[in-house]
Coordinates of N, CA and C in Angstrom, one line a residue:
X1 N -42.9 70.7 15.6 CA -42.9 70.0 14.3 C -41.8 69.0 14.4
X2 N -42.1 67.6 14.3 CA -41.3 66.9 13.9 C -41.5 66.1 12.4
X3 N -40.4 65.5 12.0 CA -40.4 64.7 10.8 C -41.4 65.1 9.5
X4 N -41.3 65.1 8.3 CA -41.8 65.6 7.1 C -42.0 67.0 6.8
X5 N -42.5 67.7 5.9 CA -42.2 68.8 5.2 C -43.4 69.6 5.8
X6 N -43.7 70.9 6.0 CA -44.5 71.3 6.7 C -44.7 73.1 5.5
X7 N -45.8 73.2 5.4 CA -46.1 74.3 5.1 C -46.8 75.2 5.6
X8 N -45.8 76.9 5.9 CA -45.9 77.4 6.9 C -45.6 79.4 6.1
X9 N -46.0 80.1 6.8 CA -46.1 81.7 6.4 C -44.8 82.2 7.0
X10 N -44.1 81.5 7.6 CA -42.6 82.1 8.1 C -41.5 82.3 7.4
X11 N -40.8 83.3 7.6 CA -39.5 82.9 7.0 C -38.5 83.4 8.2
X12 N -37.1 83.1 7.9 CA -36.1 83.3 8.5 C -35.3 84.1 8.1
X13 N -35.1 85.4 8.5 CA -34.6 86.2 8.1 C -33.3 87.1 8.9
X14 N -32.7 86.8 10.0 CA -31.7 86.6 10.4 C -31.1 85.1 10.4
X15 N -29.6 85.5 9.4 CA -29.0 84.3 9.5 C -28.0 84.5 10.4
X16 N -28.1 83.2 11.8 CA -27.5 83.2 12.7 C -26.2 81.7 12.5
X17 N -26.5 81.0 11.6 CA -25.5 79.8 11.3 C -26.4 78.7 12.4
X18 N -27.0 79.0 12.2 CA -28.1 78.0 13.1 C -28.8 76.6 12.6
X19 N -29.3 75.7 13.2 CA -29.9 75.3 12.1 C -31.2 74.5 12.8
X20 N -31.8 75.5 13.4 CA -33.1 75.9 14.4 C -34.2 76.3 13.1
X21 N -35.1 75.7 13.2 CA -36.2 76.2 12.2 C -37.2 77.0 12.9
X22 N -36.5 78.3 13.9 CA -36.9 79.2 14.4 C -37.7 80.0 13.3
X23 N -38.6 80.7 13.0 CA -39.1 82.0 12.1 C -39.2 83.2 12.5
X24 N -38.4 84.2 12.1 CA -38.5 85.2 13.1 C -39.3 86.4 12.4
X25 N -40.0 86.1 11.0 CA -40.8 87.1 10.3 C -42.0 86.0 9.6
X26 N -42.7 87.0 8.9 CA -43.9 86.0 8.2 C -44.5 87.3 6.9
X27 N -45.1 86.4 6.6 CA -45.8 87.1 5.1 C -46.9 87.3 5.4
X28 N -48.0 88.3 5.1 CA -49.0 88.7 5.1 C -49.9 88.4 3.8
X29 N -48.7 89.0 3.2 CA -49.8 89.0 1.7 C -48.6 88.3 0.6
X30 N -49.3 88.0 -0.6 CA -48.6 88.4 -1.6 C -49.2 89.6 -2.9
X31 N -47.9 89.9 -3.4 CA -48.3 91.2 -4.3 C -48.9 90.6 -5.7
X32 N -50.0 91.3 -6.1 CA -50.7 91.1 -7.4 C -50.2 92.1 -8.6
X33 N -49.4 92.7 -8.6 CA -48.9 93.1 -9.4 C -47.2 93.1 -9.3
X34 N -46.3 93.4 -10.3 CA -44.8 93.8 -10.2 C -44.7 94.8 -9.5
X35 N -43.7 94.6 -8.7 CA -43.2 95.8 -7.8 C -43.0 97.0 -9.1
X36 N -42.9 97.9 -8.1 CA -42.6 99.1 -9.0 C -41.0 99.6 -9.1
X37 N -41.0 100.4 -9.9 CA -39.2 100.9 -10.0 C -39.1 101.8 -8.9
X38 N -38.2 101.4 -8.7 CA -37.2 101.9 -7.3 C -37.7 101.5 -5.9
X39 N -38.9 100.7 -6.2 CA -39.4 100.2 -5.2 C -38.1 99.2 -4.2
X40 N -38.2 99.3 -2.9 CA -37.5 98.9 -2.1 C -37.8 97.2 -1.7
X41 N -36.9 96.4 -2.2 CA -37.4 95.3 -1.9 C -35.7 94.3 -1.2
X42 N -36.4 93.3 -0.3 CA -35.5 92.3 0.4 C -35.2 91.1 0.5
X43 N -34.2 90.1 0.1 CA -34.4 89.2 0.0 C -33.7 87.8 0.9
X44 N -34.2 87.1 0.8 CA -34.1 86.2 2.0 C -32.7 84.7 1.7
X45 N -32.4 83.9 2.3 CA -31.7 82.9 1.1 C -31.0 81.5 2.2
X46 N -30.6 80.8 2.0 CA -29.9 79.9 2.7 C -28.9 80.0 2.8
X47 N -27.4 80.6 2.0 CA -26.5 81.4 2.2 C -26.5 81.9 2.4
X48 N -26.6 82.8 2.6 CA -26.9 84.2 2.4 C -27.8 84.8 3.7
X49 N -27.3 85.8 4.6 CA -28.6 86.6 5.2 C -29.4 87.7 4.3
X50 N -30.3 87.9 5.1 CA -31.2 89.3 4.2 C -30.7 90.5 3.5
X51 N -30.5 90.6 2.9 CA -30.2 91.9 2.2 C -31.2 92.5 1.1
X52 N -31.2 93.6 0.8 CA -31.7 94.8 0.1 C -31.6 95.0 -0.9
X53 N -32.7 96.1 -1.4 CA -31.6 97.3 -2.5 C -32.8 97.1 -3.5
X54 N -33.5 97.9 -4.6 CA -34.1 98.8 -5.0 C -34.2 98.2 -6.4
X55 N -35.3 98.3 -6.9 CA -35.9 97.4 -8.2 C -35.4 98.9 -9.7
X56 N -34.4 98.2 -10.3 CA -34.1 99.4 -11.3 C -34.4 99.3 -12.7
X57 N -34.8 97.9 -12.9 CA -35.2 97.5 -14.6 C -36.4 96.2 -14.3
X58 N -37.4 96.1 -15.4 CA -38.3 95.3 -15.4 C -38.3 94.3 -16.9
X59 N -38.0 93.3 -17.3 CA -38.0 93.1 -18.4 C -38.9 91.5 -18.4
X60 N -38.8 90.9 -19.4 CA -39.4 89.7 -19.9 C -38.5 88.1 -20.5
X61 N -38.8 87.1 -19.9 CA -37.6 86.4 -20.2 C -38.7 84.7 -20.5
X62 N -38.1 84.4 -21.4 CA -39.0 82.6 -21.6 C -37.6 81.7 -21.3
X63 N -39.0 80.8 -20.9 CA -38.0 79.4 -20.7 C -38.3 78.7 -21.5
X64 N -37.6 78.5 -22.5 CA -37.5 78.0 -24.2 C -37.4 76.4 -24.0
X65 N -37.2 75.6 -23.0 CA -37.4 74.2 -22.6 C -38.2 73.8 -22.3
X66 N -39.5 75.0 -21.6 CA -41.0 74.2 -21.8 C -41.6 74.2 -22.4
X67 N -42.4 73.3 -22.7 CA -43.4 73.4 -23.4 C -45.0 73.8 -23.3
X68 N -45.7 74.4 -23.4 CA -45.5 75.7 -24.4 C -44.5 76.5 -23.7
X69 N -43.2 77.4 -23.8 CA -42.5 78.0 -23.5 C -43.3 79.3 -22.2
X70 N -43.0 79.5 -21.5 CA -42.8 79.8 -19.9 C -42.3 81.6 -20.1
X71 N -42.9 82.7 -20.5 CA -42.6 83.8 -20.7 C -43.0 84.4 -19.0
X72 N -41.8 85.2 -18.4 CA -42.7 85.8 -17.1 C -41.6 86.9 -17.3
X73 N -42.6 87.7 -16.2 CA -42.1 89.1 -15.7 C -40.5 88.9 -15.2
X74 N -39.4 89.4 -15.0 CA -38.3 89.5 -14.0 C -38.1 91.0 -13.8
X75 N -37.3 91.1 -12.7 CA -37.1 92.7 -12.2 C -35.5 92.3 -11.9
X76 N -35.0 93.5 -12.0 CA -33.4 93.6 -11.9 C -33.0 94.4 -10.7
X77 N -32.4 94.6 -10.3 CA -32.3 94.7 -8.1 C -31.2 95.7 -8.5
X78 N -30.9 96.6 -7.6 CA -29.4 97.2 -7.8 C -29.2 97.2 -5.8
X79 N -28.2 96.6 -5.6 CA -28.5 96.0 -3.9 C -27.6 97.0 -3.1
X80 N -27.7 97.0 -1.9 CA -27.4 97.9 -1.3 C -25.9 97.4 -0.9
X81 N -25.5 96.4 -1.0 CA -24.8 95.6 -0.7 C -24.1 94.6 -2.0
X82 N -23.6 95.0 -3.1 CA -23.7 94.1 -4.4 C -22.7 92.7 -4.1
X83 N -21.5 93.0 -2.9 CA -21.0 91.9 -2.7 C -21.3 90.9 -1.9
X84 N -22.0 91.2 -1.1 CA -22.9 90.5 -0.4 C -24.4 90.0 -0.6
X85 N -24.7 90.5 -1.6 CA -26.8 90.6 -1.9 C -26.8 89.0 -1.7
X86 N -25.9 87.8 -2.4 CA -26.5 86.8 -2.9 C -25.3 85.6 -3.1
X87 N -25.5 84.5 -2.8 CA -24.2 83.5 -3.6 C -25.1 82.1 -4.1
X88 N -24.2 81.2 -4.8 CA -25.1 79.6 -4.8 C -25.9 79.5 -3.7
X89 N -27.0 78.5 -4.1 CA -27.9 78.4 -3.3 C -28.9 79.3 -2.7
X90 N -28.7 80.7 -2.9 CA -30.0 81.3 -2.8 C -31.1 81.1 -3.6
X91 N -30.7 80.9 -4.8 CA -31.9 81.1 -5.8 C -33.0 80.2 -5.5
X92 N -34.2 80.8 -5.5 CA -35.5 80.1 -4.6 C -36.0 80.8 -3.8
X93 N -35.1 81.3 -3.1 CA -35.3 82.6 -1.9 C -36.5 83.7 -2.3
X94 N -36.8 84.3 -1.4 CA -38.5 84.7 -1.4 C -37.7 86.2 -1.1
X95 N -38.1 86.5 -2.5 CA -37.8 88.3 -2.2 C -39.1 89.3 -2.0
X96 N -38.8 90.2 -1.2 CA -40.6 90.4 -0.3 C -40.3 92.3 -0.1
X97 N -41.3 92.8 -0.2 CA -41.3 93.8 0.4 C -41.7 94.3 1.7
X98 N -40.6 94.6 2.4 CA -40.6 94.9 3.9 C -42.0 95.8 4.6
X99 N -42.1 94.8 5.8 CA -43.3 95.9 6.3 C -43.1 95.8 7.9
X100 N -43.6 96.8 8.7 CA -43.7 96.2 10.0 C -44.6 95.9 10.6
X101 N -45.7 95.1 9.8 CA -46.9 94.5 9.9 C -46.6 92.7 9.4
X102 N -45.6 92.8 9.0 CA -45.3 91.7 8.0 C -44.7 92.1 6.7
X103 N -44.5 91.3 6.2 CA -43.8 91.2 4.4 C -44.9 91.0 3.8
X104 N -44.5 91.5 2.2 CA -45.7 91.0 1.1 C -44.6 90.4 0.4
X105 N -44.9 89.6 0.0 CA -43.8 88.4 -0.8 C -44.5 88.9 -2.5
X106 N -43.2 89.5 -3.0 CA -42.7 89.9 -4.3 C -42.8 89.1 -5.2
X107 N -41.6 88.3 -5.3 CA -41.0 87.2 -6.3 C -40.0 86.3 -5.6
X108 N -39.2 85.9 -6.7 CA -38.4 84.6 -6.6 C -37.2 84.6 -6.9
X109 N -36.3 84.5 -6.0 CA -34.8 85.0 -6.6 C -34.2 84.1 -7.4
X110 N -34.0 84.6 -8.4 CA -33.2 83.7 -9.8 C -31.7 83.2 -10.1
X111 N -30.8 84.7 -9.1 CA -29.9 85.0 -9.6 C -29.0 85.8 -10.3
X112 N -27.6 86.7 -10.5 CA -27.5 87.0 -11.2 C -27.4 87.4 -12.7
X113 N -27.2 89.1 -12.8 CA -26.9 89.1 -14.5 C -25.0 89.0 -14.5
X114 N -24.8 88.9 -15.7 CA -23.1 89.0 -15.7 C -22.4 90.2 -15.1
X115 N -23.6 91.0 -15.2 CA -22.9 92.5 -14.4 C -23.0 92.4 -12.7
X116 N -23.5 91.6 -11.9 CA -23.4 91.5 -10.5 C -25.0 91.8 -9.7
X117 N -25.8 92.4 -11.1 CA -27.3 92.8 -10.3 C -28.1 91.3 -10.3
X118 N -28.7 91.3 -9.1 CA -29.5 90.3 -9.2 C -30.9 90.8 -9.6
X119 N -31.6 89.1 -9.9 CA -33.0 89.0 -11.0 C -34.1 88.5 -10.1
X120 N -35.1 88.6 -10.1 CA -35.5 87.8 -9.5 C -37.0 87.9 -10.1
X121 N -38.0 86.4 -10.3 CA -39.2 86.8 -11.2 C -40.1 87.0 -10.1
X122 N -41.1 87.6 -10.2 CA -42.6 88.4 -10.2 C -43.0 87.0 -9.6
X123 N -43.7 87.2 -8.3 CA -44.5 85.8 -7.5 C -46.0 85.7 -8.6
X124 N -46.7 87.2 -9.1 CA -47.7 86.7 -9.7 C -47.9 85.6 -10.7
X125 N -46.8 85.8 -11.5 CA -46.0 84.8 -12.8 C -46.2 83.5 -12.5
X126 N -45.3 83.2 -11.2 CA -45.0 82.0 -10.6 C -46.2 81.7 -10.3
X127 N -47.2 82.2 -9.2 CA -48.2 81.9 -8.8 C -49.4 81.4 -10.2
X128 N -49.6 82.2 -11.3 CA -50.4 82.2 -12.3 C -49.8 80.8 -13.4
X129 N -48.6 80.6 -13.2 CA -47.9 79.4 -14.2 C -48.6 78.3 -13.3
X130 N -48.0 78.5 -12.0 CA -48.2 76.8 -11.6 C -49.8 76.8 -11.1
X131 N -50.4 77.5 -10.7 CA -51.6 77.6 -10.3 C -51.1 77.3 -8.4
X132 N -50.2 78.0 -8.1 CA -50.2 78.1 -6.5 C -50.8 79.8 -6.0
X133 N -50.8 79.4 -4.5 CA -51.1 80.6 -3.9 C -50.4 80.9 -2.1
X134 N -50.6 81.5 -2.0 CA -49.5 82.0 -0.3 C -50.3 81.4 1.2
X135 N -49.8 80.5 1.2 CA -50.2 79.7 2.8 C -50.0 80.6 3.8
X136 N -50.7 81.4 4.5 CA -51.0 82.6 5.2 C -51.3 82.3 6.8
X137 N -51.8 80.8 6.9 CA -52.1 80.6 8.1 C -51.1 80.4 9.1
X138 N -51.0 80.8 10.5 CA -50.2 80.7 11.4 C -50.0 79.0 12.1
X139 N -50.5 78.6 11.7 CA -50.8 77.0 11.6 C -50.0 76.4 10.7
X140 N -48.6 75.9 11.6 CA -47.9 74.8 10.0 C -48.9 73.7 9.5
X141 N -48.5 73.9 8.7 CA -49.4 72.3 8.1 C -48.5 71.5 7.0
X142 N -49.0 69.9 7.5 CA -47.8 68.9 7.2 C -48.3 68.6 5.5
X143 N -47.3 69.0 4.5 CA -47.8 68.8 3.5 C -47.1 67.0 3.1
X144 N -46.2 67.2 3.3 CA -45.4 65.7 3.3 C -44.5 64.7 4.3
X145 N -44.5 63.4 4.3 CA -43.8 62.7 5.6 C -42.1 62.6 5.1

């Protein structure tokens, strides 16, 4: 792949300080419903390498600056790792549940609460607001130059 933006089922999930657009995992699916509680879920980030840790609250949050206002699902993380889970710049990051078949891509990491757990919203939400869906093919394809 050279030059423009490419859309592709990979992600990178060993952070080596590299800056190789190697992929060393991929998605299979995405999930049609919210993960479940205590479900084990992992997230991915540009700071940040992969880290973990277990879905402990489910709640509802709007985004009061659109219009019509933006109500989605969010899940609350309790991480295996709380000092490490996350810093600036992750948020965007594709939080997925682990498989060794592939990942199923969860949601969307948001960030934290003032207590240190991270948020992150429900991919159905995402997917059902903007009207997107999960590019699955092993074939990048150039979406922009």
């Amino acid at each position: 792949m050279s030059g423009g933006r490419y859309a592709t089922n990979g992600i990178k999930v060993v952070s080596d300080g590299s800056t190789s657009e190697v992929f060393d995992n991929h998605f299979i699916n995405a999930a049609s419903t919210s993960p479940a509680f205590s479900q084990v879920i992992c997230r991915v980030g540009i700071s940040t390498p992969k880290a973990c840790g277990r879905v402990i609250q489910k709640g509802f949050v709007s985004n009061n600056w659109e219009k019509p206002p933006f109500t989605r699902i969010v899940s609350v993380v309790v991480p295996d790792d709380s000092a490490n889970y996350s810093a600036g710049g992750d948020s965007g990051g594709a939080i997925y549940r682990p498989s060794s078949n592939g990942n199923v891509l969860t949601g969307i990491h948001v960030g934290k609460l003032g207590n240190g757990n991270p948020v992150f919203t429900d991919i159905i939400d995402v997917f059902n607001h903007y009207d997107l869906f999960l590019y699955t093919s092993s074939t990048p394809l150039k979406v922009a130059n």
